[in-house]
CSV table of C-alpha atoms in Angstrom, one decimal:
chain,number,residue,atom,x,y,z
A,27,UNK,CA,0.0,0.0,0.0
A,28,UNK,CA,1.4,3.4,-0.9
A,29,UNK,CA,1.8,5.9,1.9
A,30,UNK,CA,1.7,9.6,1.5
A,31,UNK,CA,5.2,11.2,1.3
A,32,UNK,CA,3.6,14.6,2.2
A,33,UNK,CA,0.2,15.8,3.3
A,34,UNK,CA,-1.2,19.3,3.1
A,35,UNK,CA,-3.1,19.8,6.3
A,36,UNK,CA,-5.0,22.9,7.4
A,37,UNK,CA,-5.0,24.1,11.0
A,38,UNK,CA,-8.7,23.6,11.8
A,39,UNK,CA,-10.3,20.2,12.0
A,40,UNK,CA,-13.3,21.4,10.0
A,41,UNK,CA,-11.0,22.7,7.2
A,42,UNK,CA,-8.8,19.6,6.9
A,43,UNK,CA,-8.5,18.1,3.4
A,44,UNK,CA,-7.7,14.4,3.9
A,45,UNK,CA,-5.5,12.7,1.4
A,46,UNK,CA,-7.0,10.8,-1.6
A,47,UNK,CA,-8.5,7.5,-0.4
A,48,UNK,CA,-6.3,5.4,-2.7
A,49,UNK,CA,-3.3,6.6,-0.8
A,50,UNK,CA,-4.8,6.6,2.7
A,51,UNK,CA,-3.3,3.8,4.8
A,52,UNK,CA,-2.6,3.4,8.5
A,53,UNK,CA,0.6,5.5,8.2
A,54,UNK,CA,-1.5,8.3,6.7
A,55,UNK,CA,-4.0,7.9,9.5
A,56,UNK,CA,-1.3,8.2,12.1
A,57,UNK,CA,0.1,11.3,10.5
A,58,UNK,CA,-3.4,12.9,10.5
A,59,UNK,CA,-3.9,12.1,14.2
A,60,UNK,CA,-0.5,13.5,15.2
A,61,UNK,CA,-0.6,16.6,12.9
A,62,UNK,CA,-4.2,17.6,13.9
A,63,UNK,CA,-3.9,16.6,17.5
A,64,UNK,CA,-7.0,14.4,17.2
A,65,UNK,CA,-8.3,13.8,20.7
A,66,UNK,CA,-11.6,12.0,20.2
A,67,UNK,CA,-13.4,9.5,18.0
A,68,UNK,CA,-15.5,12.4,16.6
A,69,UNK,CA,-12.4,14.4,15.7
A,70,UNK,CA,-11.0,11.4,13.9
A,71,UNK,CA,-14.1,10.8,11.9
A,72,UNK,CA,-14.1,14.4,10.7
A,73,UNK,CA,-10.8,14.0,9.0
A,74,UNK,CA,-11.3,10.7,7.3
A,75,UNK,CA,-11.4,10.5,3.5
A,76,UNK,CA,-14.9,10.5,1.9
A,77,UNK,CA,-14.1,7.1,0.4
A,78,UNK,CA,-14.0,5.5,3.9
A,79,UNK,CA,-17.1,7.3,5.0
A,80,UNK,CA,-19.0,6.2,1.9
A,81,UNK,CA,-18.4,2.5,1.9
A,82,UNK,CA,-19.3,0.8,5.2
A,83,UNK,CA,-21.5,-1.9,6.9
A,84,UNK,CA,-23.4,-1.5,10.1
A,85,UNK,CA,-23.4,-4.2,12.8
A,86,UNK,CA,-26.4,-4.3,15.1
A,87,UNK,CA,-25.4,-7.4,17.1
A,88,UNK,CA,-21.7,-7.5,17.7
A,89,UNK,CA,-19.4,-10.3,18.9
A,90,UNK,CA,-16.4,-8.0,19.1
A,91,UNK,CA,-15.0,-5.9,21.9
A,92,UNK,CA,-17.2,-3.1,20.6
A,93,UNK,CA,-20.8,-3.4,21.6
A,94,UNK,CA,-23.6,-2.6,19.1
A,95,UNK,CA,-27.4,-2.2,19.0
A,96,UNK,CA,-30.0,-1.6,16.3
A,97,UNK,CA,-30.1,2.2,17.0
A,98,UNK,CA,-26.4,2.5,17.8
A,99,UNK,CA,-24.7,0.0,15.5
A,100,UNK,CA,-21.0,-0.7,15.2
A,101,UNK,CA,-19.9,1.0,12.0
A,102,UNK,CA,-17.3,-0.9,9.8
A,103,UNK,CA,-15.7,1.6,7.4
A,104,UNK,CA,-13.9,-0.2,4.6
A,105,UNK,CA,-13.7,2.2,1.7
A,106,UNK,CA,-13.5,1.0,-1.9
A,107,UNK,CA,-10.4,-1.2,-1.3
A,108,UNK,CA,-10.8,-2.5,2.3
A,109,UNK,CA,-7.0,-2.2,2.8
A,110,UNK,CA,-7.7,0.0,5.8
A,111,UNK,CA,-10.8,-0.7,7.9
A,112,UNK,CA,-11.9,1.4,10.9
A,113,UNK,CA,-14.7,0.5,13.4
A,114,UNK,CA,-16.6,2.5,16.1
A,115,UNK,CA,-19.9,2.5,17.9
A,116,UNK,CA,-22.2,5.3,19.0
A,117,UNK,CA,-23.5,5.1,22.5
A,118,UNK,CA,-21.5,6.1,25.6
A,119,UNK,CA,-22.9,3.1,27.5
A,120,UNK,CA,-21.5,0.6,25.0
A,121,UNK,CA,-18.2,-1.2,25.6
A,122,UNK,CA,-15.5,0.2,23.4
A,123,UNK,CA,-17.1,3.6,23.0
A,124,UNK,CA,-13.8,5.5,23.4
A,125,UNK,CA,-11.9,3.3,20.9
A,126,UNK,CA,-11.5,2.9,17.2
A,127,UNK,CA,-10.4,-0.5,16.0
A,128,UNK,CA,-8.4,-0.7,12.8
A,129,UNK,CA,-7.4,-3.5,10.4
A,130,UNK,CA,-4.8,-2.9,7.7
A,131,UNK,CA,-3.8,-5.4,5.0
A,132,UNK,CA,-0.1,-5.0,4.4
A,133,UNK,CA,0.1,-5.7,0.6
A,134,UNK,CA,3.9,-6.1,0.8
A,135,UNK,CA,4.0,-8.7,3.5
A,136,UNK,CA,0.6,-10.1,2.7
A,137,UNK,CA,-0.6,-10.0,6.3
A,138,UNK,CA,-3.4,-8.5,8.4
A,139,UNK,CA,-2.5,-6.0,11.0
A,140,UNK,CA,-4.9,-5.0,13.8
A,141,UNK,CA,-4.6,-2.0,16.1
A,142,UNK,CA,-6.6,-0.2,18.7
A,143,UNK,CA,-6.8,3.6,19.0
A,144,UNK,CA,-8.1,4.8,22.3
A,145,UNK,CA,-9.1,8.2,23.5
A,146,UNK,CA,-9.5,9.7,27.0
A,147,UNK,CA,-13.2,10.2,27.8
A,148,UNK,CA,-12.5,13.1,30.1
A,149,UNK,CA,-9.8,14.6,27.8
A,150,UNK,CA,-7.1,14.1,30.5
A,151,UNK,CA,-4.9,12.6,27.8
A,152,UNK,CA,-4.7,15.1,24.9
A,153,UNK,CA,-3.4,12.6,22.4
A,154,UNK,CA,-4.8,9.3,21.0
A,155,UNK,CA,-3.2,6.2,22.3
A,156,UNK,CA,-2.3,3.8,19.4
A,157,UNK,CA,-1.5,0.2,20.2
A,158,UNK,CA,1.3,-1.7,18.5
A,159,UNK,CA,0.5,-4.2,15.7
A,160,UNK,CA,-1.7,-7.1,16.7
A,161,UNK,CA,-1.8,-6.6,20.5
A,162,UNK,CA,-3.0,-9.3,22.8
A,163,UNK,CA,-6.5,-7.8,23.0
A,164,UNK,CA,-6.8,-8.3,19.2
A,165,UNK,CA,-4.9,-11.5,18.9
A,166,UNK,CA,-7.3,-13.1,21.5
A,167,UNK,CA,-9.9,-13.3,18.8
A,168,UNK,CA,-8.0,-12.8,15.6
A,169,UNK,CA,-5.4,-15.5,16.2
A,170,UNK,CA,-1.8,-16.0,15.0
A,171,UNK,CA,-1.3,-15.2,12.2
A,172,UNK,CA,-4.1,-12.6,12.5
A,173,UNK,CA,-7.1,-12.8,10.3
A,174,UNK,CA,-10.4,-11.0,10.1
A,175,UNK,CA,-13.7,-12.4,11.4
A,176,UNK,CA,-16.4,-11.3,9.1
A,177,UNK,CA,-18.2,-14.6,8.5
A,178,UNK,CA,-18.8,-16.1,5.1
A,179,UNK,CA,-21.7,-16.0,2.6
A,180,UNK,CA,-24.6,-16.5,2.3
A,181,UNK,CA,-25.3,-14.7,5.7
A,182,UNK,CA,-23.6,-12.1,7.9
A,183,UNK,CA,-25.6,-12.5,11.1
A,184,UNK,CA,-26.0,-9.3,13.1
A,185,UNK,CA,-25.2,-7.0,10.2
A,186,UNK,CA,-27.8,-5.0,8.3
A,187,UNK,CA,-28.4,-6.8,5.1
A,188,UNK,CA,-27.4,-10.1,6.8
A,189,UNK,CA,-29.0,-12.4,4.2
A,190,UNK,CA,-27.1,-12.4,0.9
A,191,UNK,CA,-29.3,-11.8,-2.1
A,192,UNK,CA,-32.3,-10.7,0.0
A,193,UNK,CA,-33.6,-7.4,1.3
A,194,UNK,CA,-33.9,-6.3,4.9
A,195,UNK,CA,-36.0,-8.4,7.2
A,196,UNK,CA,-38.9,-6.7,9.1
A,197,UNK,CA,-36.7,-6.6,12.2
A,198,UNK,CA,-33.8,-5.1,10.3
A,199,UNK,CA,-35.9,-2.5,8.6
A,200,UNK,CA,-37.4,-1.4,11.9
A,201,UNK,CA,-34.0,-1.1,13.5
A,202,UNK,CA,-32.5,0.7,10.6
A,203,UNK,CA,-35.3,3.3,10.6
A,204,UNK,CA,-34.5,4.0,14.3
A,205,UNK,CA,-30.8,4.5,13.3
A,206,UNK,CA,-31.6,6.8,10.4
A,207,UNK,CA,-33.8,8.9,12.6
A,208,UNK,CA,-30.8,10.0,14.6
A,209,UNK,CA,-28.0,9.6,12.1
A,210,UNK,CA,-28.0,13.0,10.5
A,211,UNK,CA,-27.5,14.8,13.8
A,212,UNK,CA,-25.5,12.2,15.7
A,213,UNK,CA,-22.0,13.4,16.8
A,214,UNK,CA,-20.5,10.3,15.1
A,215,UNK,CA,-22.9,8.8,12.6
A,216,UNK,CA,-23.4,12.1,10.9
A,217,UNK,CA,-20.0,11.6,9.2
A,218,UNK,CA,-21.3,8.5,7.4
A,219,UNK,CA,-22.3,9.5,3.8
A,220,UNK,CA,-25.3,8.1,2.0
A,221,UNK,CA,-26.7,6.3,5.0
A,222,UNK,CA,-30.3,6.6,3.7
A,223,UNK,CA,-29.4,4.1,0.8
A,224,UNK,CA,-29.2,1.4,3.4
A,225,UNK,CA,-33.0,1.3,3.7
A,226,UNK,CA,-33.3,0.8,-0.1
A,227,UNK,CA,-33.9,-2.7,-1.3
A,228,UNK,CA,-31.8,-2.0,-4.4
A,229,UNK,CA,-28.7,-1.7,-2.1
A,230,UNK,CA,-29.0,-5.4,-1.4
A,231,UNK,CA,-30.9,-6.9,-4.4
A,232,UNK,CA,-30.2,-5.6,-7.9
A,233,UNK,CA,-33.4,-4.6,-9.7
A,234,UNK,CA,-34.5,-6.3,-12.9
A,235,UNK,CA,-33.5,-3.1,-14.8
A,236,UNK,CA,-30.0,-3.1,-13.3
A,237,UNK,CA,-29.5,-6.8,-14.1
A,238,UNK,CA,-30.7,-6.3,-17.7
A,239,UNK,CA,-28.3,-3.4,-18.1
A,240,UNK,CA,-25.4,-5.4,-16.6
A,241,UNK,CA,-24.8,-2.9,-13.8
A,242,UNK,CA,-25.7,-5.1,-10.9
A,243,UNK,CA,-23.6,-4.3,-7.8
A,244,UNK,CA,-22.7,-6.3,-4.7
A,245,UNK,CA,-24.3,-5.3,-1.4
A,246,UNK,CA,-22.0,-3.7,1.2
A,247,UNK,CA,-21.5,-6.9,3.1
A,248,UNK,CA,-20.8,-8.8,-0.1
A,249,UNK,CA,-18.2,-6.3,-1.3
A,250,UNK,CA,-16.4,-6.4,2.0
A,251,UNK,CA,-16.5,-10.2,2.1
A,252,UNK,CA,-15.0,-10.4,-1.4
A,253,UNK,CA,-12.2,-8.1,-0.6
A,254,UNK,CA,-11.4,-9.8,2.7
A,255,UNK,CA,-11.5,-13.2,1.1
A,256,UNK,CA,-9.1,-12.1,-1.6
A,257,UNK,CA,-6.7,-10.7,1.0
A,258,UNK,CA,-7.1,-13.9,3.0
A,259,UNK,CA,-6.0,-16.0,0.1
A,260,UNK,CA,-3.0,-13.8,-0.5
A,261,UNK,CA,-2.1,-14.2,3.2
A,262,UNK,CA,-2.5,-18.0,3.1
A,263,UNK,CA,-0.4,-18.3,0.0
A,264,UNK,CA,2.4,-16.2,1.6
A,265,UNK,CA,2.3,-18.4,4.7
A,266,UNK,CA,2.5,-21.5,2.6
A,267,UNK,CA,5.3,-20.0,0.4
A,268,UNK,CA,7.4,-19.3,3.5
A,269,UNK,CA,7.7,-23.0,4.3
A,270,UNK,CA,10.9,-24.8,3.0
A,271,UNK,CA,9.0,-27.6,1.3
A,272,UNK,CA,6.6,-25.3,-0.6
A,273,UNK,CA,8.2,-25.4,-4.0
A,274,UNK,CA,8.5,-29.2,-3.9
A,275,UNK,CA,4.8,-29.6,-3.1
A,276,UNK,CA,3.4,-26.8,-5.3
A,277,UNK,CA,2.0,-29.2,-7.9
A,278,UNK,CA,0.1,-31.3,-5.4
A,279,UNK,CA,-1.1,-28.1,-3.6
A,280,UNK,CA,-2.5,-26.8,-6.9
A,281,UNK,CA,-4.1,-30.1,-7.8
A,282,UNK,CA,-5.7,-30.4,-4.3
A,283,UNK,CA,-7.1,-26.8,-4.5
A,284,UNK,CA,-9.9,-27.8,-6.9
A,285,UNK,CA,-8.6,-29.2,-10.1
A,286,UNK,CA,-10.5,-32.5,-9.9
A,287,UNK,CA,-7.5,-34.5,-10.8
A,288,UNK,CA,-8.0,-37.5,-8.5
A,289,UNK,CA,-6.9,-38.7,-5.1
A,290,UNK,CA,-4.2,-36.7,-3.4
A,291,UNK,CA,-2.0,-39.9,-2.9
A,292,UNK,CA,-1.6,-40.1,-6.7
A,293,UNK,CA,0.6,-37.0,-6.6
A,294,UNK,CA,3.2,-38.7,-4.3
A,295,UNK,CA,6.0,-41.1,-5.4
A,296,UNK,CA,4.5,-44.7,-5.8
A,297,UNK,CA,6.4,-46.0,-2.7
A,298,UNK,CA,4.5,-43.5,-0.5
A,299,UNK,CA,1.0,-43.7,-2.0
A,300,UNK,CA,-0.4,-46.5,0.2
A,301,UNK,CA,0.7,-44.7,3.4
A,302,UNK,CA,-0.6,-41.4,2.1
A,303,UNK,CA,-3.9,-42.8,1.1
A,304,UNK,CA,-4.4,-44.4,4.6
A,305,UNK,CA,-3.3,-41.3,6.4
A,306,UNK,CA,-5.6,-39.1,4.3
A,307,UNK,CA,-8.6,-41.3,5.1
A,308,UNK,CA,-7.9,-40.9,8.8
A,309,UNK,CA,-7.4,-37.2,8.4
A,310,UNK,CA,-10.6,-36.6,6.5
A,311,UNK,CA,-12.7,-38.5,9.1
A,312,UNK,CA,-11.2,-36.3,11.8
A,313,UNK,CA,-12.3,-33.1,10.1
A,314,UNK,CA,-15.8,-34.3,9.2
A,315,UNK,CA,-17.2,-33.3,12.6
A,316,UNK,CA,-15.9,-29.7,12.2
A,317,UNK,CA,-17.4,-29.5,8.7
A,318,UNK,CA,-20.7,-30.8,10.1
A,319,UNK,CA,-20.7,-28.2,12.9
A,320,UNK,CA,-20.1,-25.3,10.5
A,321,UNK,CA,-22.8,-26.6,8.1
A,322,UNK,CA,-25.3,-26.9,11.0
A,323,UNK,CA,-24.5,-23.4,12.2
A,324,UNK,CA,-25.1,-21.9,8.7
A,325,UNK,CA,-28.3,-23.9,8.3
A,326,UNK,CA,-29.7,-22.4,11.5
A,327,UNK,CA,-28.8,-18.9,10.4
A,328,UNK,CA,-30.7,-19.4,7.1
A,329,UNK,CA,-33.8,-20.9,8.7
A,330,UNK,CA,-33.2,-24.4,7.6
A,331,UNK,CA,-32.1,-23.7,4.0
A,332,UNK,CA,-29.1,-25.5,2.4
A,333,UNK,CA,-26.2,-23.2,3.3
A,334,UNK,CA,-24.0,-24.4,0.5
A,335,UNK,CA,-26.4,-24.0,-2.4
A,336,UNK,CA,-24.1,-22.4,-5.0
A,337,UNK,CA,-21.1,-22.4,-2.6
A,338,UNK,CA,-18.2,-24.7,-2.1
A,339,UNK,CA,-18.7,-26.9,1.0
A,340,UNK,CA,-15.8,-27.2,3.5
A,341,UNK,CA,-15.0,-30.8,2.3
A,342,UNK,CA,-13.8,-29.5,-1.0
A,343,UNK,CA,-10.7,-28.1,0.8
A,344,UNK,CA,-9.8,-31.2,2.8
A,345,UNK,CA,-7.1,-32.4,0.4
A,346,UNK,CA,-5.5,-29.0,0.3
A,347,UNK,CA,-5.5,-28.7,4.0
A,348,UNK,CA,-4.1,-32.2,4.3
A,349,UNK,CA,-1.1,-31.3,2.2
A,350,UNK,CA,-0.6,-28.0,4.0
A,351,UNK,CA,-0.7,-29.6,7.5
A,352,UNK,CA,1.1,-32.9,6.8
A,353,UNK,CA,3.7,-31.8,4.3
A,354,UNK,CA,4.4,-28.1,5.3
A,355,UNK,CA,3.4,-28.1,9.0
A,356,UNK,CA,1.1,-25.2,8.4
A,357,UNK,CA,-2.0,-25.1,10.6
A,358,UNK,CA,-5.2,-24.5,8.7
A,359,UNK,CA,-7.4,-24.1,11.7
A,360,UNK,CA,-7.6,-20.3,11.3
A,361,UNK,CA,-7.8,-20.1,7.5
A,362,UNK,CA,-11.6,-19.4,7.5
A,363,UNK,CA,-13.1,-16.0,8.0
A,364,UNK,CA,-16.2,-17.6,9.6
A,365,UNK,CA,-17.4,-16.8,13.1
A,366,UNK,CA,-16.9,-20.5,14.0
A,367,UNK,CA,-13.2,-20.6,14.3
A,368,UNK,CA,-11.9,-24.2,13.9
A,369,UNK,CA,-14.1,-24.8,10.9
A,370,UNK,CA,-12.9,-24.9,7.3
A,371,UNK,CA,-15.5,-22.8,5.4
A,372,UNK,CA,-13.9,-20.8,2.6
A,373,UNK,CA,-17.1,-19.6,0.9
A,374,UNK,CA,-16.8,-16.3,-0.9
A,375,UNK,CA,-18.7,-14.1,-3.4
A,376,UNK,CA,-18.1,-14.5,-7.1
A,377,UNK,CA,-15.0,-12.8,-8.4
A,378,UNK,CA,-13.0,-13.4,-5.3
A,379,UNK,CA,-9.4,-14.7,-5.8
A,380,UNK,CA,-9.3,-18.4,-5.0
A,381,UNK,CA,-6.4,-20.5,-3.7
A,382,UNK,CA,-6.5,-22.5,-6.9
A,383,UNK,CA,-6.0,-19.3,-9.0
A,384,UNK,CA,-3.3,-18.0,-6.7
A,385,UNK,CA,-1.4,-21.3,-6.7
A,386,UNK,CA,-1.7,-21.6,-10.5
A,387,UNK,CA,-0.3,-18.1,-11.1
A,388,UNK,CA,2.6,-18.9,-8.7
A,389,UNK,CA,3.5,-22.2,-10.4
A,390,UNK,CA,3.1,-20.8,-13.9
A,391,UNK,CA,6.1,-18.5,-13.2
A,392,UNK,CA,8.4,-21.5,-13.4
A,393,UNK,CA,6.4,-24.0,-15.4
A,394,UNK,CA,6.1,-22.8,-19.0
A,395,UNK,CA,3.9,-25.7,-20.0
A,396,UNK,CA,1.2,-25.1,-17.4
A,397,UNK,CA,-0.9,-22.6,-19.4
A,398,UNK,CA,-0.8,-24.9,-22.5
A,399,UNK,CA,-2.0,-28.1,-20.7
A,400,UNK,CA,-4.6,-26.1,-18.8
A,401,UNK,CA,-6.0,-24.7,-22.0
A,402,UNK,CA,-6.6,-28.1,-23.5
A,403,UNK,CA,-8.2,-29.9,-20.5
A,404,UNK,CA,-10.4,-32.9,-21.3
A,405,UNK,CA,-11.5,-33.7,-17.8
A,406,UNK,CA,-11.2,-37.5,-18.3
A,407,UNK,CA,-8.8,-40.1,-17.0
A,408,UNK,CA,-6.2,-39.0,-19.6
A,409,UNK,CA,-6.5,-35.3,-18.8
A,410,UNK,CA,-3.1,-33.8,-19.9
A,411,UNK,CA,-3.3,-31.1,-17.2
A,412,UNK,CA,-3.7,-33.6,-14.4
A,413,UNK,CA,-1.1,-36.0,-15.8
A,414,UNK,CA,1.3,-33.1,-16.1
A,415,UNK,CA,0.8,-32.1,-12.4
A,416,UNK,CA,1.1,-35.7,-11.2
A,417,UNK,CA,4.4,-36.3,-13.1
A,418,UNK,CA,5.9,-33.0,-11.8
A,419,UNK,CA,4.7,-33.6,-8.3
A,420,UNK,CA,6.1,-37.1,-8.0
A,421,UNK,CA,9.4,-35.9,-9.3
A,422,UNK,CA,9.7,-32.8,-7.1
A,423,UNK,CA,8.5,-34.6,-3.9
A,424,UNK,CA,10.9,-37.5,-4.6
A,425,UNK,CA,13.8,-35.1,-4.9
A,426,UNK,CA,12.7,-33.3,-1.7
A,427,UNK,CA,12.7,-36.6,0.2
A,428,UNK,CA,16.2,-37.4,-0.9
A,429,UNK,CA,17.5,-34.3,0.9
A,430,UNK,CA,14.9,-34.3,3.7
A,431,UNK,CA,14.5,-37.9,4.8
A,432,UNK,CA,12.7,-36.9,8.0
A,433,UNK,CA,9.6,-36.0,6.0
A,434,UNK,CA,7.4,-34.0,8.4
A,435,UNK,CA,4.2,-36.1,8.2
A,436,UNK,CA,2.1,-36.7,11.3
A,437,UNK,CA,1.7,-40.3,12.5
A,438,UNK,CA,-1.1,-42.2,10.9
A,439,UNK,CA,-3.2,-42.1,14.1
A,440,UNK,CA,-2.8,-38.4,14.6
A,441,UNK,CA,-5.8,-36.2,14.0
A,442,UNK,CA,-5.9,-32.4,13.8
A,443,UNK,CA,-5.4,-31.1,17.4
A,444,UNK,CA,-3.6,-34.3,18.5
A,445,UNK,CA,-1.0,-33.8,21.2
A,446,UNK,CA,1.1,-36.0,23.5
A,447,UNK,CA,-0.7,-37.2,26.6
A,448,UNK,CA,-0.4,-34.7,29.5
A,449,UNK,CA,0.7,-31.8,27.3
A,450,UNK,CA,-1.3,-28.6,26.9
A,451,UNK,CA,-3.9,-28.7,24.0
A,452,UNK,CA,-3.4,-25.9,21.5
A,453,UNK,CA,-6.9,-24.6,22.2
A,454,UNK,CA,-5.9,-23.7,25.8
A,455,UNK,CA,-3.9,-20.9,24.2
A,456,UNK,CA,-7.2,-19.3,23.3
A,457,UNK,CA,-8.2,-19.4,26.9
A,458,UNK,CA,-4.9,-17.9,28.0
A,459,UNK,CA,-5.1,-15.0,25.5
A,460,UNK,CA,-8.5,-13.9,26.8
A,461,UNK,CA,-8.0,-14.6,30.5
A,462,UNK,CA,-4.6,-12.9,30.7
A,463,UNK,CA,-6.0,-9.6,29.4
A,464,UNK,CA,-8.9,-7.4,30.3
A,465,UNK,CA,-11.2,-9.3,27.9
A,466,UNK,CA,-12.1,-11.9,30.5
A,467,UNK,CA,-11.6,-12.5,34.2
A,468,UNK,CA,-8.0,-13.2,35.2
A,469,UNK,CA,-7.4,-17.0,35.3
A,470,UNK,CA,-3.9,-18.7,35.0
A,471,UNK,CA,-4.6,-20.9,32.0
A,472,UNK,CA,-1.1,-20.3,30.8
A,473,UNK,CA,0.4,-21.5,34.1
A,474,UNK,CA,-0.7,-25.2,34.6
A,475,UNK,CA,0.9,-25.4,38.0
A,476,UNK,CA,-1.0,-22.4,39.4
A,477,UNK,CA,-4.2,-23.4,37.6
A,478,UNK,CA,-4.0,-26.9,39.2
A,479,UNK,CA,-4.2,-25.3,42.6
A,480,UNK,CA,-7.3,-23.3,41.8
A,481,UNK,CA,-9.4,-25.8,39.8
A,482,UNK,CA,-11.0,-27.4,42.9
A,483,UNK,CA,-11.7,-24.1,44.6
A,484,UNK,CA,-14.1,-21.3,43.9
A,485,UNK,CA,-17.8,-20.6,44.0
A,486,UNK,CA,-19.1,-20.3,40.4
A,487,UNK,CA,-22.6,-20.6,39.0
A,488,UNK,CA,-21.9,-24.3,38.3
A,489,UNK,CA,-19.7,-25.1,41.3
A,490,UNK,CA,-15.9,-25.1,41.5
A,491,UNK,CA,-13.7,-23.6,38.8
A,492,UNK,CA,-13.3,-27.0,37.3
A,493,UNK,CA,-17.1,-27.5,37.2
A,494,UNK,CA,-17.6,-24.1,35.6
A,495,UNK,CA,-14.9,-24.8,32.9
A,496,UNK,CA,-16.4,-28.3,32.1
A,497,UNK,CA,-19.9,-26.7,31.7
A,498,UNK,CA,-18.5,-23.9,29.5
A,499,UNK,CA,-17.1,-26.6,27.2
A,500,UNK,CA,-20.5,-28.1,26.5
A,501,UNK,CA,-23.0,-27.1,23.8
A,502,UNK,CA,-25.5,-26.5,26.6
A,503,UNK,CA,-23.6,-23.3,27.6
A,504,UNK,CA,-24.9,-21.7,24.4
A,505,UNK,CA,-23.4,-18.3,23.7
A,506,UNK,CA,-21.2,-18.6,26.8
A,507,UNK,CA,-19.5,-21.7,25.4
A,508,UNK,CA,-15.7,-21.6,25.5
A,509,UNK,CA,-13.2,-21.3,24.0
A,510,UNK,CA,-14.6,-18.0,22.7
A,511,UNK,CA,-15.5,-17.9,19.0
A,512,UNK,CA,-14.5,-21.5,18.2
A,513,UNK,CA,-16.9,-24.2,17.3
A,514,UNK,CA,-15.2,-27.2,18.9
A,515,UNK,CA,-16.2,-30.7,18.0
A,516,UNK,CA,-16.8,-33.6,20.3
A,517,UNK,CA,-13.2,-34.8,20.1
A,518,UNK,CA,-11.8,-31.4,21.0
A,519,UNK,CA,-14.3,-31.0,23.9
A,520,UNK,CA,-13.2,-34.4,25.2
A,521,UNK,CA,-9.5,-33.5,24.8
A,522,UNK,CA,-10.0,-30.3,26.8
A,523,UNK,CA,-12.1,-32.1,29.5
A,524,UNK,CA,-9.4,-34.7,29.9
A,525,UNK,CA,-6.7,-32.0,30.2
A,526,UNK,CA,-8.4,-30.0,32.9
A,527,UNK,CA,-9.5,-33.1,34.9
A,528,UNK,CA,-6.0,-34.4,34.6
A,529,UNK,CA,-4.7,-31.2,36.2
A,530,UNK,CA,-7.2,-31.4,39.0
A,531,UNK,CA,-6.4,-35.0,39.8
A,532,UNK,CA,-2.7,-34.1,40.0
A,533,UNK,CA,-3.4,-31.6,42.8
């Protein structure tokens, strides 16, 4: 992302002329805050480019650190490129009222960077406090490496226009009218441009005339989803490419990303194929529960309709994830943008960059035959494209194994999330991140010895601390289920239960 080399700033906030939106990144934002002595959320909104204040979504039911309501939604400003996103809410009683959360996509490093800008409510601190990149408060929900949580089509629950391809529901329309009644004079929301269009059905569903004229446009939620999904693919590709075995496994990664070229084992040297086939069978069974959980969650959101009608179901990415995890040691647990972390849903609007497209472009740089064989695909057993990828993959992986005999492939009986008995499950890190900050009550999840001494003590709604933890791991806990934001399956629930009960028994 280009950053301004110089900015022409006027002295008064009302007279400021922000930089062109195409050049406005986080560095530009920081310069504006410092140069104009921005001391409040309202001051900051006044100097933002029109592009950011024109393209936005409104969240009426938030799962973030910033609260929201129908009348006072959380505004997500993303501009025309979504490379810089800012969020704020509008009622002093809401959590996060004195903060602006930001997300930037670093186009050079292909990574997401989250920050929090906080202001003093009583003006005792004249300057804004800007956090470092990806602080613990952000990482607690956005993971490592950090990724957005925007959910995936065809629904964005809690956001005006939450059903893709449909107009506002009666509840949404009623709430939006309450918001529009105060928007024009509200100290913060008045800076949002074109808000009245959010009540127009054409904003969410293209009219017959627009479709006929070929000028159909995506609704705000769809545009943001497409941009974030494209950035996410670039981020995933950069993560894969940073691994030492990436080049040797590029052919099988491309084939498993959606080419329909057969079983993943066929892309390995013949001597490995039986073991790979058996291991993949075990791996795919272990991920089926997570896929089912995500499918069930989306079905409920859509009132019982098929959530993957016209979209790629999670199972289509199982082979790609298998290669990434087994061959490159890259965790795929946080690839999705869905609310249910730990699922593998990569659904995205049409026109979004796909992993298959990104991998194809990368491989084509060094494989001059790739474009030719792809242009003459026959999609039968003798498909030249598939045969080309298989031959190249077997050769490159075979060469890799000659110099890397300790091939990093998990044992056949290892499933995603598997860990040695007695060790800390990876999901406990999520508990540690929240309970070692001000997001949740302080609990020593990161210190097993201290936690052991506290598990059998306490007076919680469901008994001792151990009892409360065990209840929070169950589906019966509903919205209070832990770990926060992750749809754990039965095996992961059992794994966590055994870990905490093991600690308690060691006391």
